Amino acid sequence: MKEMYISEIAKELSEENLALFCGAGFSMSSGFVSWKELMRPIAKEIQLDIEKETDMVAIAQYHVNANASNRHKLNQLLIDEFSKNAKLTENHAIIARFPVQEYWTTNYDKLIETALEKQGRIPDVKSTVEQLAYTKPKRDAVVYKMHGDIGSPDKAVLTKDDYESYHIKYRQFIIALAGSLVSRTFLFIGFSFKDPNLDYILGRIRVAYNSNQRRHFCFIKEINKDDYTDEKEYEYDRIKFELFVSDLGRFNIKAIRITDYSEITKTLKQVESLYKRKTIFISGAASDYGVRKKDDALIFIHNLSKTLVQKGYKIVSGFGLGVGSSVITGALEEIYLNPNQSSNDQLLLRPFPQDVTGSIDKNTLWKKYREDLCLYSGIAIFLFGNKLESGNIINSNGMVTEFEIAFEKGLFLIPIGSTGFIAEEIWNKINSNFDRYAYNTASLVSNFKMLNDKSKSDHEIIEVVMDILKEVINK
């Protein structure tokens, strides 16, 4: 069931229908304390034992009441906790790479928008009703902070008063979230579903759409028997947990069960890997085309690229010498001839800078550039692999680097050995150790063998590549 959910989330991600909702649990691994720990000094001040309390919102309200409706200490607590230099986690980096347009959160920290900026994206942050009316130029993601931002702690939604008046003061956030829950598939991470605002929205969507609610997903940590010393207490909590998971079904929220929080990272990586496997990095360079005539080789590259776009794949190209131009024309031909089936975003061009200026040397810059190319992709296809140097044809060391980076980044590798040179060397390397390179089925191995069969026509080689891709995508 879990694998099926992961595949469905990856599909929604590839179709740009996925939205993320990050709760307090998502930020805890960055070094922030839990709500319970945050409220500990507050509870102590009003003579309550935090270990006996479960409603942290009520604790915050009691403290405000005890201080004549003054929440200065609460505000200062938020500033002290959420203004410290917390580190971004691997989870933040992964979700920032996702092509997600909407990030929702109840957290006050700035980690999501910071992670997006580190990925070169432009987040449009909405933490007040007034900000909803404005659009940040060139934004490519909106971060909805429905409980406010650490920059304005006095406006943070924290107490019972805040929650009870939310539907009036923040009505526009409710409307926006309700609309997104209807039109997008949400993945909830680090969220307890105890937020009355979300409960209010989900309830009204359930009533309005009844059995036609959109499917959503959430991570839920299972009850661990090892955490209990009392058998009856464990059994009680286990039953309550199962009832809670069942109740999520009323809102068509499917639970992705985990036994440890590290599984969230693993699952997000799986989603990213599945999503990226529809994006293919074509690595190649050629001053000599081996057994092929130049024109035949260029037509082969052209048709390979065209077929990939035709089958719905995205292509990433570094515009390799003698290869890149045919990759581009093949992709563009399919995009322009069949605009209803193909789109411009199926071709991502990242030509290598030739004249390097500045303090970074060319080799360092190019290595980083190659890492970026692989970061976009889940599969790498290798073609030819040679260059002209001092009047001699030599193997392309840059293509060797691309192979090493692609393997290190976990890309699935498809060397077309029949094109010779570095591509054939990579083919030989994989041929000697199939398991290491994820050629772990009889059909994958059989098709792989044909990639180095020089008696096969170019059309047959392209069909073999498509068969390999189909199996890898559907694994």
XYZ file of C-alpha atoms in Angstrom:
475
model
C 0.000 0.000 0.000
C 2.806 2.412 0.908
C 4.530 1.915 -2.463
C 1.252 2.578 -4.247
C 0.807 5.842 -2.333
C 4.380 6.892 -3.144
C 3.747 6.281 -6.850
C 0.544 8.290 -6.707
C 2.262 11.211 -4.952
C 5.052 11.157 -7.557
C 2.439 11.225 -10.319
C 0.708 14.237 -8.764
C 4.110 15.900 -8.405
C 4.976 15.352 -12.067
C 1.630 16.843 -13.080
C 2.266 19.816 -10.742
C -0.857 19.079 -8.715
C 0.914 18.460 -5.400
C 0.847 20.890 -2.469
C 2.695 20.438 0.826
C 1.472 21.156 4.346
C 4.253 21.244 6.933
C 3.460 21.160 10.643
C 5.583 21.704 13.744
C 7.099 18.228 13.499
C 8.740 19.151 10.220
C 10.898 21.827 11.884
C 11.870 19.924 15.033
C 14.753 18.109 13.353
C 16.238 21.536 12.565
C 16.814 22.103 16.264
C 13.591 23.790 17.327
C 11.909 22.506 20.475
C 8.481 20.899 20.539
C 5.417 22.881 21.563
C 5.493 21.045 24.843
C 9.032 22.232 25.585
C 8.240 25.747 24.392
C 5.338 25.950 26.828
C 7.233 24.396 29.748
C 8.342 27.733 31.351
C 4.897 29.202 30.658
C 3.173 26.308 32.425
C 5.588 26.526 35.347
C 4.858 30.226 35.781
C 1.123 29.535 36.161
C 1.839 26.545 38.440
C 0.879 23.773 36.013
C 2.805 20.562 35.350
C 3.489 20.394 31.615
C 3.808 16.593 31.837
C 0.143 16.385 32.794
C -1.089 18.729 30.060
C -1.987 17.935 26.448
C -3.567 21.196 25.262
C -0.726 23.650 24.644
C -3.066 26.268 23.169
C -4.975 26.309 26.458
C -1.700 26.739 28.389
C -0.858 29.782 26.267
C -4.324 31.232 26.888
C -4.139 30.646 30.644
C -0.847 32.536 30.742
C -2.350 35.483 28.854
C -5.327 35.482 31.234
C -3.011 35.457 34.247
C -1.194 38.504 32.870
C -4.188 40.750 32.249
C -4.360 39.797 28.542
C -0.702 40.711 28.029
C 1.199 38.228 25.832
C 4.626 39.884 25.874
C 6.374 36.885 27.422
C 4.810 34.542 24.868
C 5.989 36.804 22.058
C 9.490 36.901 23.510
C 9.535 33.114 23.778
C 8.715 32.861 20.082
C 11.440 35.359 19.194
C 14.034 33.573 21.340
C 13.194 30.155 19.937
C 12.477 30.787 16.274
C 15.034 33.518 15.620
C 18.003 31.283 16.365
C 20.102 29.972 13.506
C 18.454 26.636 12.878
C 19.962 24.427 10.197
C 18.104 23.292 7.124
C 17.555 19.546 7.031
C 17.727 17.154 4.110
C 13.927 17.141 4.096
C 13.867 20.899 3.524
C 16.247 20.537 0.591
C 14.147 17.772 -0.966
C 10.807 19.578 -0.768
C 12.420 22.770 -2.077
C 13.501 20.827 -5.179
C 9.970 19.563 -5.730
C 8.116 21.487 -8.483
C 5.492 22.469 -5.920
C 3.727 25.799 -6.291
C 2.067 25.933 -2.866
C 3.643 25.304 0.537
C 1.322 25.624 3.529
C 2.587 25.692 7.099
C 1.521 26.480 10.648
C 5.166 27.090 11.591
C 6.518 30.549 12.392
C 10.110 29.884 11.296
C 11.585 30.831 7.924
C 13.055 27.458 6.994
C 10.804 26.674 4.025
C 11.373 29.984 2.269
C 15.098 29.810 3.062
C 15.298 26.317 1.555
C 13.525 27.532 -1.580
C 15.925 30.454 -1.941
C 18.909 28.106 -1.603
C 17.533 26.197 -4.593
C 17.422 29.410 -6.599
C 13.663 29.723 -6.345
C 11.652 32.847 -5.558
C 9.160 32.282 -2.707
C 6.217 34.622 -2.227
C 5.531 34.495 1.521
C 2.010 35.131 2.820
C 1.800 35.487 6.596
C -0.861 38.218 6.805
C -4.214 38.728 5.130
C -2.921 41.907 3.485
C -0.119 40.008 1.749
C -2.605 37.732 -0.007
C -3.587 40.600 -2.311
C -0.065 41.122 -3.657
C 2.061 39.053 -6.020
C 5.835 38.969 -5.793
C 7.442 39.433 -9.237
C 8.773 36.245 -10.860
C 7.652 34.052 -7.968
C 7.661 30.320 -8.537
C 6.264 29.199 -5.177
C 3.870 30.602 -2.590
C 4.487 29.913 1.100
C 1.277 30.321 3.092
C 2.121 30.813 6.782
C -1.400 30.597 8.111
C -0.399 31.065 11.763
C 1.919 33.990 11.150
C 5.649 34.614 11.018
C 8.366 35.094 13.619
C 8.879 38.580 12.186
C 5.566 39.604 13.786
C 5.259 37.512 16.983
C 2.443 39.701 18.323
C 0.273 38.543 15.404
C 1.127 34.851 15.665
C -1.828 32.511 16.143
C -1.057 30.967 19.513
C -3.825 31.278 22.102
C -7.442 30.156 22.325
C -8.508 33.711 21.565
C -6.498 33.567 18.341
C -7.997 30.268 17.242
C -11.546 31.255 18.130
C -11.358 34.458 16.090
C -9.372 32.930 13.217
C -12.382 32.417 10.940
C -13.046 36.158 11.166
C -9.569 37.716 11.189
C -8.023 35.243 8.755
C -11.062 34.286 6.711
C -9.154 34.768 3.433
C -6.605 32.120 4.467
C -9.445 29.692 5.126
C -10.935 30.403 1.700
C -7.552 29.988 -0.024
C -6.752 26.733 1.776
C -10.222 25.322 1.146
C -9.813 26.048 -2.557
C -6.422 24.358 -2.667
C -7.664 21.289 -0.784
C -10.348 20.895 -3.444
C -8.088 21.424 -6.473
C -4.725 20.005 -5.319
C -3.429 16.836 -3.693
C -1.856 17.600 -0.309
C 0.957 15.774 1.439
C 0.929 16.560 5.170
C 4.311 16.296 6.912
C 4.892 16.697 10.656
C 1.250 17.573 11.227
C -0.853 16.241 14.104
C -4.313 17.154 12.720
C -5.204 18.737 16.057
C -5.394 22.217 14.534
C -9.001 23.435 14.874
C -8.674 25.656 11.798
C -7.806 22.762 9.511
C -10.457 20.612 11.153
C -12.997 23.354 10.418
C -11.988 23.498 6.736
C -11.806 19.732 6.190
C -15.211 19.288 7.788
C -16.863 21.739 5.425
C -15.181 20.235 2.381
C -16.356 16.780 3.457
C -19.943 17.995 3.781
C -19.814 19.826 0.439
C -18.178 17.043 -1.586
C -19.287 14.007 0.407
C -17.893 10.943 -1.419
C -16.128 13.028 -4.089
C -13.356 14.513 -1.960
C -9.894 14.750 -3.470
C -7.381 12.262 -2.081
C -4.635 13.551 0.222
C -1.751 11.884 2.072
C -0.020 12.224 5.428
C 2.831 10.658 7.370
C 1.743 8.946 10.587
C 4.168 7.396 13.086
C 2.840 4.116 14.424
C 2.610 3.292 18.105
C 5.746 1.446 19.228
C 5.251 -1.190 21.900
C 8.867 -0.746 23.048
C 7.985 2.764 24.250
C 5.594 1.371 26.868
C 6.075 -0.366 30.183
C 2.346 -0.824 30.776
C 0.651 -3.322 28.436
C -2.813 -1.853 29.000
C -1.639 1.687 28.261
C -0.028 0.486 25.043
C -3.160 -1.358 23.955
C -5.324 1.674 24.716
C -3.099 4.002 22.670
C -2.893 1.472 19.839
C -6.668 1.268 19.573
C -6.959 5.049 19.733
C -4.311 5.370 17.003
C -6.153 2.992 14.673
C -9.401 4.867 15.262
C -7.636 8.143 14.431
C -6.218 6.744 11.176
C -9.645 5.406 10.286
C -11.200 8.802 10.983
C -8.792 10.465 8.539
C -10.521 8.380 5.907
C -13.616 10.547 6.315
C -11.599 13.331 4.673
C -10.014 10.961 2.121
C -6.601 11.399 3.762
C -4.508 8.262 3.313
C -1.974 7.502 6.045
C 1.587 6.613 5.085
C 2.587 4.629 8.166
C 6.141 4.949 9.436
C 7.916 3.425 12.434
C 10.698 6.021 12.590
C 10.857 9.657 11.489
C 13.891 8.897 9.316
C 11.472 7.078 7.017
C 10.037 10.462 6.006
C 13.362 11.372 4.396
C 13.567 7.981 2.713
C 10.018 8.304 1.373
C 10.539 11.855 0.111
C 13.656 10.624 -1.693
C 11.622 7.834 -3.278
C 9.032 10.345 -4.469
C 11.765 12.570 -5.894
C 13.456 9.620 -7.582
C 10.210 8.468 -9.208
C 9.404 11.996 -10.320
C 12.876 12.587 -11.743
C 12.853 9.330 -13.693
C 10.732 11.082 -16.273
C 13.654 13.490 -16.761
C 16.640 12.225 -18.740
C 20.113 13.713 -18.895
C 21.728 13.033 -22.268
C 25.488 12.914 -21.827
C 27.507 12.867 -25.008
C 30.317 14.419 -26.995
C 31.688 13.505 -30.401
C 34.242 14.729 -32.873
C 34.317 11.224 -34.348
C 31.264 8.969 -34.720
C 33.090 5.651 -34.959
C 31.415 3.074 -37.206
C 28.612 5.494 -38.053
C 28.768 8.113 -40.738
C 28.374 11.590 -39.290
C 24.999 12.235 -40.936
C 23.659 8.846 -39.790
C 24.871 9.492 -36.239
C 23.223 12.910 -36.095
C 19.935 11.465 -37.400
C 20.152 8.727 -34.742
C 20.619 11.306 -31.959
C 17.828 13.435 -33.439
C 15.375 10.515 -33.545
C 16.308 9.341 -30.051
C 15.618 12.798 -28.631
C 12.410 13.150 -30.630
C 11.128 9.769 -29.423
C 11.897 10.601 -25.790
C 9.794 13.771 -25.984
C 7.097 11.864 -27.868
C 6.906 9.374 -24.990
C 6.472 12.182 -22.451
C 10.018 12.367 -21.080
C 11.847 15.581 -20.263
C 15.365 16.040 -21.606
C 18.268 17.799 -19.907
C 21.195 18.659 -22.159
C 24.538 20.314 -21.548
C 24.846 20.876 -25.302
C 27.750 18.446 -25.703
C 29.935 19.052 -28.746
C 28.761 17.079 -31.785
C 25.722 15.718 -29.927
C 23.822 18.571 -28.267
C 22.592 20.260 -31.444
C 20.858 17.086 -32.680
C 19.378 16.497 -29.214
C 17.836 19.958 -29.375
C 16.502 19.758 -32.934
C 14.987 16.329 -32.312
C 13.204 17.500 -29.174
C 12.051 20.772 -30.713
C 10.696 19.035 -33.810
C 8.392 16.921 -31.658
C 7.429 19.869 -29.445
C 6.562 22.116 -32.398
C 4.853 19.465 -34.540
C 2.695 18.144 -31.698
C 2.114 21.046 -29.284
C -0.979 19.371 -27.819
C 1.019 16.346 -26.672
C 4.368 17.989 -25.915
C 5.462 21.162 -24.143
C 8.457 23.486 -24.047
C 9.364 22.413 -20.514
C 10.307 18.980 -21.884
C 13.657 20.420 -22.955
C 16.046 21.979 -20.454
C 19.235 23.383 -21.964
C 22.271 24.125 -19.798
C 25.180 24.857 -22.196
C 28.601 24.728 -20.568
C 30.306 28.121 -20.184
C 33.359 28.141 -22.434
C 35.196 31.305 -21.404
C 35.458 31.068 -17.627
C 36.188 34.294 -15.785
C 36.377 35.056 -12.093
C 38.017 33.300 -9.165
C 36.679 29.759 -9.776
C 38.818 27.622 -12.091
C 37.154 25.941 -15.076
C 37.383 22.353 -13.785
C 35.732 23.229 -10.461
C 33.014 25.235 -12.198
C 32.304 22.513 -14.745
C 32.123 19.807 -12.074
C 29.548 21.842 -10.155
C 27.692 22.442 -13.403
C 27.584 18.708 -14.126
C 26.267 18.047 -10.622
C 23.453 20.519 -11.284
C 22.589 18.774 -14.563
C 22.304 15.437 -12.763
C 20.284 17.006 -9.951
C 17.429 17.648 -12.384
C 17.443 14.094 -13.707
C 16.652 10.541 -12.687
C 18.115 8.757 -15.708
C 21.253 9.344 -17.794
C 21.827 8.188 -21.373
C 25.433 8.084 -22.614
C 26.375 8.535 -26.294
C 29.809 8.324 -27.951
C 32.317 10.213 -25.751
C 35.329 11.605 -27.531
C 36.931 14.914 -28.441
C 39.594 16.353 -30.704
C 42.748 17.465 -28.932
C 45.999 18.491 -30.629
C 44.805 16.885 -33.844
C 44.043 13.539 -32.169
C 40.745 11.884 -31.191
C 40.813 11.060 -27.478
C 38.214 9.904 -24.984
C 36.123 12.579 -23.274
C 37.190 12.871 -19.628
C 34.210 15.168 -19.021
C 31.848 12.341 -19.899
C 33.639 10.062 -17.437
C 33.026 12.691 -14.762
C 29.351 12.866 -15.750
C 29.067 9.087 -15.410
C 30.662 9.167 -11.950
C 28.419 12.008 -10.780
C 25.294 10.376 -12.220
C 26.091 7.112 -10.433
C 26.836 8.928 -7.172
C 23.524 10.824 -7.419
C 21.577 7.596 -7.942
C 20.574 8.096 -11.575
C 19.702 5.007 -13.607
C 22.403 4.653 -16.265
C 21.821 3.709 -19.916
C 25.044 3.646 -21.958
C 24.492 3.017 -25.663
C 27.660 0.979 -26.071
C 27.256 0.585 -29.825
C 28.174 4.275 -30.220
C 31.664 3.412 -28.967
C 34.255 5.375 -27.001
C 33.353 6.323 -23.395
C 29.762 5.083 -23.846
C 31.152 1.628 -24.647
C 33.545 1.757 -21.683
C 30.607 2.572 -19.386
C 28.658 -0.291 -20.983
C 31.529 -2.683 -20.201
C 31.714 -1.460 -16.601
C 27.992 -2.058 -16.016
C 28.104 -5.358 -17.916
C 30.585 -6.682 -15.355
C 28.399 -5.836 -12.344
C 24.672 -5.651 -13.101
C 23.492 -5.577 -9.492
C 25.629 -2.563 -8.636
C 23.965 -0.551 -11.384
C 20.367 -1.706 -10.735
C 20.067 -3.978 -13.779
C 18.355 -6.508 -11.568
C 15.821 -8.262 -13.800
C 16.310 -10.699 -16.668
C 14.536 -8.379 -19.103
C 16.685 -5.376 -18.135
C 19.862 -7.428 -18.607
C 18.637 -8.780 -21.948
C 17.851 -5.302 -23.246
C 21.105 -3.939 -21.854
C 23.078 -6.519 -23.858
C 21.487 -5.226 -27.052
C 22.737 -1.680 -26.384
C 26.213 -2.818 -27.480
C 25.055 -4.881 -30.445
C 26.538 -3.104 -33.455
C 24.424 -5.211 -35.821
C 21.235 -3.578 -34.503
C 19.763 -0.735 -36.520
C 19.477 2.698 -34.932
C 15.703 2.279 -34.888
C 16.064 -1.010 -32.982
C 18.465 0.593 -30.486
C 15.958 3.384 -29.822
C 13.227 0.793 -29.219
C 15.487 -1.041 -26.756
C 16.113 2.222 -24.875
C 12.356 2.821 -24.683
C 11.788 -0.704 -23.338
C 14.414 -0.146 -20.637
C 12.874 3.194 -19.692
C 9.396 1.689 -19.505
C 10.536 -1.039 -17.122
C 12.562 1.349 -14.949
C 9.669 3.809 -14.671
C 7.194 1.077 -13.729
C 9.452 -0.694 -11.199
